[in-house]
Amino acid sequence: MRTLSKEDRKFNKEWHLANPMPKNATFAQRVNWHLEHQKNCSCRPIPEKLLREMKKQGIRY
């Protein structure tokens, strides 16, 4: 996974408005949201804590 500099990050407002993170999201919901987020918006990377857990569970990203 490539890390983008702040200058390279782009915020996709329309995607964020149409795809809010579910309230009290489960682990699976968080993973799915962040994977879709990566495909549609580059405003920030997947949080490190979530990445570590994804790796532990063998989830590819």
C-alpha positions as CSV (number, residue, x, y, z in Angstrom):
1,M,0.0,0.0,0.0
2,R,1.4,3.4,-1.0
3,T,1.3,6.2,1.6
4,L,0.2,9.5,0.2
5,S,1.7,12.8,1.2
6,K,-0.7,15.4,2.5
7,E,-0.4,17.2,-0.8
8,D,-1.4,14.1,-2.8
9,R,-4.5,13.4,-0.6
10,K,-7.8,14.3,-2.2
11,F,-11.1,14.5,-0.3
12,N,-14.1,13.1,-2.1
13,K,-17.0,15.0,-0.4
14,E,-19.7,13.3,-2.4
15,W,-18.5,9.8,-1.4
16,H,-18.3,10.7,2.2
17,L,-21.8,12.2,2.3
18,A,-23.2,9.1,0.6
19,N,-21.2,6.7,2.7
20,P,-21.1,7.6,6.4
21,M,-19.4,5.2,8.8
22,P,-22.2,3.3,10.6
23,K,-22.8,4.3,14.2
24,N,-21.2,1.8,16.5
25,A,-19.7,-0.1,13.5
26,T,-18.7,-3.7,13.9
27,F,-15.2,-4.7,13.0
28,A,-16.4,-6.1,9.7
29,Q,-18.3,-2.9,8.9
30,R,-15.2,-0.8,9.7
31,V,-13.0,-3.0,7.5
32,N,-15.5,-2.8,4.6
33,W,-16.0,1.0,5.0
34,H,-12.2,1.6,5.0
35,L,-11.6,-0.6,2.0
36,E,-14.3,1.2,0.0
37,H,-13.0,4.5,1.3
38,Q,-9.5,3.6,-0.1
39,K,-11.0,3.0,-3.5
40,N,-13.0,6.2,-3.6
41,C,-11.2,8.8,-1.5
42,S,-7.6,9.4,-0.6
43,C,-8.1,11.9,2.3
44,R,-6.5,9.6,4.8
45,P,-5.0,6.1,5.2
46,I,-6.6,3.2,7.1
47,P,-5.9,3.7,10.8
48,E,-2.9,1.7,12.1
49,K,-4.9,-0.1,14.8
50,L,-7.4,-1.4,12.3
51,L,-4.6,-2.4,9.9
52,R,-2.9,-4.4,12.6
53,E,-6.1,-6.3,13.4
54,M,-6.7,-6.8,9.7
55,K,-3.3,-8.3,9.3
56,K,-3.8,-10.6,12.4
57,Q,-7.0,-11.9,10.8
58,G,-5.4,-12.3,7.4
59,I,-7.5,-9.7,5.7
60,R,-5.8,-8.4,2.5
61,Y,-6.1,-4.8,1.5
